[in-house]
PDB file of C-alpha atoms in Angstrom:
ATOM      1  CA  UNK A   1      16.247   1.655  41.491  1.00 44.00           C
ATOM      2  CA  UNK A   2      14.275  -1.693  41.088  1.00 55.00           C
ATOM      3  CA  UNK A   3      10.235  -0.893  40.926  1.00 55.00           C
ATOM      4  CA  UNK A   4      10.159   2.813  40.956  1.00 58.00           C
ATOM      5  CA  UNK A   5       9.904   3.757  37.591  1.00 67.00           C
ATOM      6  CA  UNK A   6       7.508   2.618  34.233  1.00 70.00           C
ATOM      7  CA  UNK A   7       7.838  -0.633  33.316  1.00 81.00           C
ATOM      8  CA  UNK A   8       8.434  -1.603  37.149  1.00 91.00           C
ATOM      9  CA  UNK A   9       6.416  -3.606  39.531  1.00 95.00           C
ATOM     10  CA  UNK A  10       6.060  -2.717  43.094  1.00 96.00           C
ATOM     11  CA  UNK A  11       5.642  -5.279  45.915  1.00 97.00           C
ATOM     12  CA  UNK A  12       2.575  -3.065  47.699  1.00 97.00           C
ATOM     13  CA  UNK A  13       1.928  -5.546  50.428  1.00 98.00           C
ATOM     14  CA  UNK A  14       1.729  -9.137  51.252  1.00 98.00           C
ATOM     15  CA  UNK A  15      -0.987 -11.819  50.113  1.00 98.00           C
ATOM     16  CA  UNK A  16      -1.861 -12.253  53.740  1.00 97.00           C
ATOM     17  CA  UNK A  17      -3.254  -8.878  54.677  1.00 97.00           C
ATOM     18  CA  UNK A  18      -5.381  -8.647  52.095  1.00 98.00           C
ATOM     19  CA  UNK A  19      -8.228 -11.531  52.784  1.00 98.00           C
ATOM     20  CA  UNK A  20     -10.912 -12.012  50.376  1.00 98.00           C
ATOM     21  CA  UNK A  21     -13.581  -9.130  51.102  1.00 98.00           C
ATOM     22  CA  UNK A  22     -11.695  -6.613  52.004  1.00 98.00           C
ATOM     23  CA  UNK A  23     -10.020  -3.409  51.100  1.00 98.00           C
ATOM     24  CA  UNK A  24      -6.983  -1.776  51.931  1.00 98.00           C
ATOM     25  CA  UNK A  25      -5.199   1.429  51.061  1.00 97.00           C
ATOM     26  CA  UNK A  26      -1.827   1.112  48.900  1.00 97.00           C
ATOM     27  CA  UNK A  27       0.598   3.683  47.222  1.00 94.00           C
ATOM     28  CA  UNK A  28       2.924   3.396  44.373  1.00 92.00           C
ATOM     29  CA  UNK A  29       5.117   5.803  41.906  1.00 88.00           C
ATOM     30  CA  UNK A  30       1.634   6.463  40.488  1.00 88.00           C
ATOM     31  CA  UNK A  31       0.087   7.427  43.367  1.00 92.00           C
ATOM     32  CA  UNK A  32      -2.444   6.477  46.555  1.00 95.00           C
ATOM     33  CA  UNK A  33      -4.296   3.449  44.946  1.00 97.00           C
ATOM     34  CA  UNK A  34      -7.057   1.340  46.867  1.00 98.00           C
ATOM     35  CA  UNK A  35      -6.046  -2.649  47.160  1.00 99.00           C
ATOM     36  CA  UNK A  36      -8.663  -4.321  47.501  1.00 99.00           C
ATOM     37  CA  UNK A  37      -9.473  -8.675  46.865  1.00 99.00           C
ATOM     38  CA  UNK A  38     -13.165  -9.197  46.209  1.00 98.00           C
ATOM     39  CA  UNK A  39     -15.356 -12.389  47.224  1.00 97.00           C
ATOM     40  CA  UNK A  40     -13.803 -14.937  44.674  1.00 97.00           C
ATOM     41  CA  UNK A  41     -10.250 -14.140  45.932  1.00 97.00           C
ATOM     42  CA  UNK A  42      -9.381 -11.819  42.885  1.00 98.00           C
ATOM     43  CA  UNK A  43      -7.012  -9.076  44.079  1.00 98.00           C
ATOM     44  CA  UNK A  44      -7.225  -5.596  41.875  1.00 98.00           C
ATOM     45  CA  UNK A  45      -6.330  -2.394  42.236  1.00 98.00           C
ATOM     46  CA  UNK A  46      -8.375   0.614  41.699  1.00 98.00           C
ATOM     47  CA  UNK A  47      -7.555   4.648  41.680  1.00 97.00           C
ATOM     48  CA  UNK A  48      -8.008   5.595  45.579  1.00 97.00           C
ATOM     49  CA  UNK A  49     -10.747   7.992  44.121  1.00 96.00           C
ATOM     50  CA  UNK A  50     -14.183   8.207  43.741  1.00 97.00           C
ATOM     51  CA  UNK A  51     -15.646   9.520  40.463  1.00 94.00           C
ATOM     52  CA  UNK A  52     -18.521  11.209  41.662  1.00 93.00           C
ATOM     53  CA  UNK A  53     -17.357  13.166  45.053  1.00 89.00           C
ATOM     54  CA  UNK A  54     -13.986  12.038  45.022  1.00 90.00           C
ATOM     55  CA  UNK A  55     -14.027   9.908  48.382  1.00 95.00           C
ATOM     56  CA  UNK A  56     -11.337   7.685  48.969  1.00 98.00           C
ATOM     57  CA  UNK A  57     -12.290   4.195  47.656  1.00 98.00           C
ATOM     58  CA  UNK A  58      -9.365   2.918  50.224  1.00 98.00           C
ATOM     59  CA  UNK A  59     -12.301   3.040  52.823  1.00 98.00           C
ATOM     60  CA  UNK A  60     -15.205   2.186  50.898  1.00 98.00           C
ATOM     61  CA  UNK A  61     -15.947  -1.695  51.289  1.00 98.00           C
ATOM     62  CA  UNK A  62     -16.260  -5.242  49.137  1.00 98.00           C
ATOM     63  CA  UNK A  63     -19.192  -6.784  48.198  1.00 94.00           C
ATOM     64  CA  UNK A  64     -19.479 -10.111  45.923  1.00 96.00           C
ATOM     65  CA  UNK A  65     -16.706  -9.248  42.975  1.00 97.00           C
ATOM     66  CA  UNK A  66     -17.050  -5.221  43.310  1.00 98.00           C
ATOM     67  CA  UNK A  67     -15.913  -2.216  45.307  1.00 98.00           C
ATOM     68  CA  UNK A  68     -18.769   0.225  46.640  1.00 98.00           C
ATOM     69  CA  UNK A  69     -17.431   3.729  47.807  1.00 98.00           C
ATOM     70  CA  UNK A  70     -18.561   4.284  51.309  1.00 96.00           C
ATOM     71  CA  UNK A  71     -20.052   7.985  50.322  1.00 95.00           C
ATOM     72  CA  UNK A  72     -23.129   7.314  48.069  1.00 95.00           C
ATOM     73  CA  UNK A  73     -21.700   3.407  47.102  1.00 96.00           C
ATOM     74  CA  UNK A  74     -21.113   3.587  43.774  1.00 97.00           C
ATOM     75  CA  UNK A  75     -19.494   0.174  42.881  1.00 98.00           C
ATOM     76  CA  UNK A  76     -16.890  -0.595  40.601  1.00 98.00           C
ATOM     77  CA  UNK A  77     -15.615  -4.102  38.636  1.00 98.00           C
ATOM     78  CA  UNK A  78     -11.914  -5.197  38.844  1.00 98.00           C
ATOM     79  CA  UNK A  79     -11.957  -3.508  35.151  1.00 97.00           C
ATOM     80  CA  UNK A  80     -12.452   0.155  36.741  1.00 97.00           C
ATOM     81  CA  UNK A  81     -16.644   0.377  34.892  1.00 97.00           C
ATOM     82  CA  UNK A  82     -19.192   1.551  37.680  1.00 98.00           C
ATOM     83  CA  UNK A  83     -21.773  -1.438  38.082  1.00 97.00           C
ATOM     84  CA  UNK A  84     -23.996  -0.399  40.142  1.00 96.00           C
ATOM     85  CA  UNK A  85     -25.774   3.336  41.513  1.00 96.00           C
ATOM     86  CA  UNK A  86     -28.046   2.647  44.453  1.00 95.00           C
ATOM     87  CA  UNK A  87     -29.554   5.728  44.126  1.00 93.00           C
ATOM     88  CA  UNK A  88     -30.563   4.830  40.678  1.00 95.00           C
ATOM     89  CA  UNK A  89     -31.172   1.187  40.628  1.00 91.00           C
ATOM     90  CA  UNK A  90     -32.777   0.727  37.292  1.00 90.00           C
ATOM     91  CA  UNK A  91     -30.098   2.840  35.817  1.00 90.00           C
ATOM     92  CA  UNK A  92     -27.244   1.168  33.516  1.00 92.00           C
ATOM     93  CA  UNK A  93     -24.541   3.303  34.396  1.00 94.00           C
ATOM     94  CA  UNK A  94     -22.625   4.803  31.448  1.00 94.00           C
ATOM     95  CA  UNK A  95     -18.918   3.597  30.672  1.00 93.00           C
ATOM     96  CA  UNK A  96     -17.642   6.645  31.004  1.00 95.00           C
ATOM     97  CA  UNK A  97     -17.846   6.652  34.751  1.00 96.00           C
ATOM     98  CA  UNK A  98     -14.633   4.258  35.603  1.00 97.00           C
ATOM     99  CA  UNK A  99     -11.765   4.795  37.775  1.00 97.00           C
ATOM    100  CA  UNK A 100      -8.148   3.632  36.746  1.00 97.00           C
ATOM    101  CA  UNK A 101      -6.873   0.377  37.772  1.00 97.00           C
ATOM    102  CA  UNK A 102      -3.576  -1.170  37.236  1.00 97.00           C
ATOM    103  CA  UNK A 103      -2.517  -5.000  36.879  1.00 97.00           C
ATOM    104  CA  UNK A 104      -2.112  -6.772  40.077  1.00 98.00           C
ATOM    105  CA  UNK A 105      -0.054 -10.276  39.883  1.00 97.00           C
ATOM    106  CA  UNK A 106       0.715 -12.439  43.435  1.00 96.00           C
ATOM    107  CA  UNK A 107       3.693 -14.028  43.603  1.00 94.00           C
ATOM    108  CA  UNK A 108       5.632 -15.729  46.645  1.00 91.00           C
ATOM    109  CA  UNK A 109       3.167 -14.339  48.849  1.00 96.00           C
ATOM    110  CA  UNK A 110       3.534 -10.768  47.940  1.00 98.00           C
ATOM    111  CA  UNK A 111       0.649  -8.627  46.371  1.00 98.00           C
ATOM    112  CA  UNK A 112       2.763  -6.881  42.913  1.00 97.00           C
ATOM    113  CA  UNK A 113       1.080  -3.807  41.231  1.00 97.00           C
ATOM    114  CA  UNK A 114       2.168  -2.910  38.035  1.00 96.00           C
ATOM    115  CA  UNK A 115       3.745   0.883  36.981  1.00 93.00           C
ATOM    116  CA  UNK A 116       3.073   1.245  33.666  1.00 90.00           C
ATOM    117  CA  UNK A 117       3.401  -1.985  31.094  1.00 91.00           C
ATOM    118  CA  UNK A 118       5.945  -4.173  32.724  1.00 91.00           C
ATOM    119  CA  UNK A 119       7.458  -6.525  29.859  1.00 89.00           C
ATOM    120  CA  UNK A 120       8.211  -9.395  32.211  1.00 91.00           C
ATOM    121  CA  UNK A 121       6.500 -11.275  35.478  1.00 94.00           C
ATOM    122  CA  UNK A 122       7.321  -9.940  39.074  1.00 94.00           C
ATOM    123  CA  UNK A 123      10.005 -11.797  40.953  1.00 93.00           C
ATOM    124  CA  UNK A 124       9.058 -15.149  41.746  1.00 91.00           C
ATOM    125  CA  UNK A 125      10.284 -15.336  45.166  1.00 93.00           C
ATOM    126  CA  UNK A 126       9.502 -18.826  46.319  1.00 89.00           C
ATOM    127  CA  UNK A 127      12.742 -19.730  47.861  1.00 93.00           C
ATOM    128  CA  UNK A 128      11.828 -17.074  50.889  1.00 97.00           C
ATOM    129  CA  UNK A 129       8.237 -16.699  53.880  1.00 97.00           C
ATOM    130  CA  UNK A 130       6.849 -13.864  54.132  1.00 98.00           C
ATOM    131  CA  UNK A 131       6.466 -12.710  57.812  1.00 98.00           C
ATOM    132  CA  UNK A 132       5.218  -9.406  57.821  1.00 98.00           C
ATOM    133  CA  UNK A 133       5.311  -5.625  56.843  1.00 98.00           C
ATOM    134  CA  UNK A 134       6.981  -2.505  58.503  1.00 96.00           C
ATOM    135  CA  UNK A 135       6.597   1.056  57.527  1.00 97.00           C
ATOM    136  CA  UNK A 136      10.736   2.974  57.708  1.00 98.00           C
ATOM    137  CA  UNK A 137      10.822   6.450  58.254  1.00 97.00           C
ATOM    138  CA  UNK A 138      13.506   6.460  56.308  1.00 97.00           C
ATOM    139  CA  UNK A 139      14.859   6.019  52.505  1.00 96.00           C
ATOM    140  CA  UNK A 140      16.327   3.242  50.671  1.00 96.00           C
ATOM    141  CA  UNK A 141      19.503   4.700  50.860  1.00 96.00           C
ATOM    142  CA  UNK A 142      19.793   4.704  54.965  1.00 97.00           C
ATOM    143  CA  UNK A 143      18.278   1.308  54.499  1.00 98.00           C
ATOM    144  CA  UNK A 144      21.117  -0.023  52.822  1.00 98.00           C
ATOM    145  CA  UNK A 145      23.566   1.739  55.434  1.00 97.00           C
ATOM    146  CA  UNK A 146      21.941   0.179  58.491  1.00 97.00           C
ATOM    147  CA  UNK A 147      21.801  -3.202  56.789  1.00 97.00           C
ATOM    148  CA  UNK A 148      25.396  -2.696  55.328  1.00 97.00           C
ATOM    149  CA  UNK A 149      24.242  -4.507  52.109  1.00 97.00           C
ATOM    150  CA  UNK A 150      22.837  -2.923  48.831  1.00 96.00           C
ATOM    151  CA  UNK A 151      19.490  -3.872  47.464  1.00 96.00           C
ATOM    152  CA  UNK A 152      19.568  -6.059  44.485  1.00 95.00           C
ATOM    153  CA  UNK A 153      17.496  -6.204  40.729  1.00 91.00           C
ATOM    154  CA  UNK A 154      14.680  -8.006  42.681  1.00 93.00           C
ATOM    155  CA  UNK A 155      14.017  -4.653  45.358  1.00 94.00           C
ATOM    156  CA  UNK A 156      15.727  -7.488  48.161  1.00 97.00           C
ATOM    157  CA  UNK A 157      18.758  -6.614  50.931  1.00 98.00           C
ATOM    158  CA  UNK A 158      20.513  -9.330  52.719  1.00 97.00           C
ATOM    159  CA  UNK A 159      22.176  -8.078  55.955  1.00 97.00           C
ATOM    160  CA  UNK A 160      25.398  -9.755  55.763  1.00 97.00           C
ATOM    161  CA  UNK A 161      25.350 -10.840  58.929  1.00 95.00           C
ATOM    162  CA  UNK A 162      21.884 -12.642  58.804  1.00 96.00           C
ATOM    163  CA  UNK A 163      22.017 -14.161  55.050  1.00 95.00           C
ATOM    164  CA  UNK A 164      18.502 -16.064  55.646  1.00 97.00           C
ATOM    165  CA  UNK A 165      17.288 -12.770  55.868  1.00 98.00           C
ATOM    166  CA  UNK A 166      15.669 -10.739  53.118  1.00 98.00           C
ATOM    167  CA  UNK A 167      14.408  -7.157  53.140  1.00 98.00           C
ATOM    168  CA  UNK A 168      12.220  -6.562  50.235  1.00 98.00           C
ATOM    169  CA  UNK A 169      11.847  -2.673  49.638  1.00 97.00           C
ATOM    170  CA  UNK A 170       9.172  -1.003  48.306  1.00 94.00           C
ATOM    171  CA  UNK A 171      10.103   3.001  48.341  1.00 92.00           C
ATOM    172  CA  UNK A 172       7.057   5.044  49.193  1.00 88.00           C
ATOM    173  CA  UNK A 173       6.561   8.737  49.204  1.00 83.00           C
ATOM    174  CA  UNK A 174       7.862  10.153  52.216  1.00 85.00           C
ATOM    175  CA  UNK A 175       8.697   6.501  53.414  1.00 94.00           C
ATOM    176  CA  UNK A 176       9.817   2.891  52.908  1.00 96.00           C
ATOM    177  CA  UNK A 177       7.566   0.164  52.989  1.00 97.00           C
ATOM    178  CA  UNK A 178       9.799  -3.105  53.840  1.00 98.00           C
ATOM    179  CA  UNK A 179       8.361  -6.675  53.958  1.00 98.00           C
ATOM    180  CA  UNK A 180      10.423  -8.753  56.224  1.00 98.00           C
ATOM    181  CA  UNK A 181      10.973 -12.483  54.531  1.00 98.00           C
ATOM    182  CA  UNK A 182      12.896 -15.156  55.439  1.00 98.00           C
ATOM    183  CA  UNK A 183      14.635 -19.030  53.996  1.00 97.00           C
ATOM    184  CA  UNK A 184      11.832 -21.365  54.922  1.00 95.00           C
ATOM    185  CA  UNK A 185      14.303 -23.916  56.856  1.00 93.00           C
ATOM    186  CA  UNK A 186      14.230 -21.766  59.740  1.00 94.00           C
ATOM    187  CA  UNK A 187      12.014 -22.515  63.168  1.00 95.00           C
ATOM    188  CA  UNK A 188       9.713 -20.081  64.766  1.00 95.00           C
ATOM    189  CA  UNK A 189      12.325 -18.829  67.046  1.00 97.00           C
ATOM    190  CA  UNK A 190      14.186 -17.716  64.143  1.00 96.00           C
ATOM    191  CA  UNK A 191      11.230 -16.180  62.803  1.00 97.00           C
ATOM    192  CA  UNK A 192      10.898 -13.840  65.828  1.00 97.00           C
ATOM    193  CA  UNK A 193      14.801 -13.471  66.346  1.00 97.00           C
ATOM    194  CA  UNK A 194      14.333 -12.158  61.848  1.00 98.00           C
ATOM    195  CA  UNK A 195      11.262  -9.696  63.428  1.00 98.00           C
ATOM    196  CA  UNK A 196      13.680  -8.259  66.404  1.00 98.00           C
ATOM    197  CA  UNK A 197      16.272  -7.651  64.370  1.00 98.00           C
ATOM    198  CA  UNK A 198      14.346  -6.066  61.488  1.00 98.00           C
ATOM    199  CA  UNK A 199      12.833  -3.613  64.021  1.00 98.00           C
ATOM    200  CA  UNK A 200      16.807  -2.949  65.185  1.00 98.00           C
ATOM    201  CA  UNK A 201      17.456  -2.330  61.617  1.00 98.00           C
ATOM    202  CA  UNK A 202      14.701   0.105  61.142  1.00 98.00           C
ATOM    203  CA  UNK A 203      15.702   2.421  64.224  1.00 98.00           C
ATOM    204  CA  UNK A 204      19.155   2.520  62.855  1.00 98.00           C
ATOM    205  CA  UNK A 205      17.804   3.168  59.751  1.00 98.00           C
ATOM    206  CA  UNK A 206      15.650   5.915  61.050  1.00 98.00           C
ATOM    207  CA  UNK A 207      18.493   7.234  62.963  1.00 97.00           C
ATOM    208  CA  UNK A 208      20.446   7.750  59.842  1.00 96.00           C
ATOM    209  CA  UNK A 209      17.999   9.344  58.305  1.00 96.00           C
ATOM    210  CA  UNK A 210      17.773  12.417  60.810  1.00 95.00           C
ATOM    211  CA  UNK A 211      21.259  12.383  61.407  1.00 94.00           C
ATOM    212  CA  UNK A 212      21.408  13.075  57.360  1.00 89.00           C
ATOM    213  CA  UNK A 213      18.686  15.649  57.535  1.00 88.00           C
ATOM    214  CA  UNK A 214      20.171  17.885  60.713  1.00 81.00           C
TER     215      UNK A 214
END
């Protein structure tokens, strides 16, 4: 399955919820990961842990070109090193206090987090908008079936019946995150009809789902 193994990138969310100062939480086949863009416009990503109490850097907050845990706010560089200790101000802080962080490439408006050492680029998916993000309750598998199309090497499904349509997948853990995208020679009316029936989609998908787990 496309992005869910090493060597994979996943498409964790889209360029436009993540403006520059802010933090979000993120998840891939590594684990709960904190995506976060600092002042500059640099996205990263960062282990959703602190080091030092283990509080979720997902809600800690960006300042200038670092993440500060909301706890005691440690802050952290794009490279994982702890910059700064407030309660210690004069202190350097060792390199051995550093969370993981993986490689984070944008691309057609879609925010791509590497698993592992990926030998190529993420799919360069100019050709389609992104319009927004929906969480399925469902897997990739009663995805395809309420789309009635399979999903392809780039992690995209094209509901036959709506070919300017594209579904890219990005399988969570008890979930499926799906960004809804569509051909950019469509109007906004199109662009809301694409959001309707993307949320028809998902019920049926959802459907399937419990009908498969009764």
């Amino acid at each position: 399955m496309p992005f869910d193994g090493a060597g994979s990138w996943a498409p964790v969310a889209l360029s436009s919820d993540l403006p520059p100062g802010t933090v979000i939480p993120a998840w891939t086949s590594t684990g709960s990961i904190a995506l976060w863009r600092s002042q500059s416009g640099r996205a990263s990503a960062s282990s959703d842990r602190c080091p030092h109490r283990g509080m979720r850097l997902s809600h800690g907050f960006v300042r200038g070109e670092a993440l500060s845990c909301i706890y005691h706010g440690w802050s952290y560089s794009p490279s994982g090193g702890c910059i700064r200790i407030p309660a210690h101000p004069d202190l350097v802080p060792p390199e051995t206090i550093r969370v993981a962080v993986q490689r984070v490439e944008e691309a057609g408006g879609v925010l791509w987090v590497a698993i592992g050492q990926p030998a190529a680029q993420p799919p360069q998916l100019d050709e389609l908008i992104p319009l927004r993000s929906l969480t399925v309750e469902a897997d990739v598998a009663a995805i395809e079936d309420a789309a009635g199309a399979e999903i392809d090497a780039n992690g995209l499904i094209r509901p036959p019946e709506f070919p300017w349509i594209a579904l890219l997948l990005a399988p969570q853990e008890k979930h499926t995150l799906l960004h809804l995208m569509v051909e950019p020679d469509h109007s906004p009316a199109d662009r809301l009809t694409a959001s309707r029936i993307t949320e028809s989609l998902r019920r049926a998908a959802e459907e399937r789902q419990r009908e498969r787990a009764e």
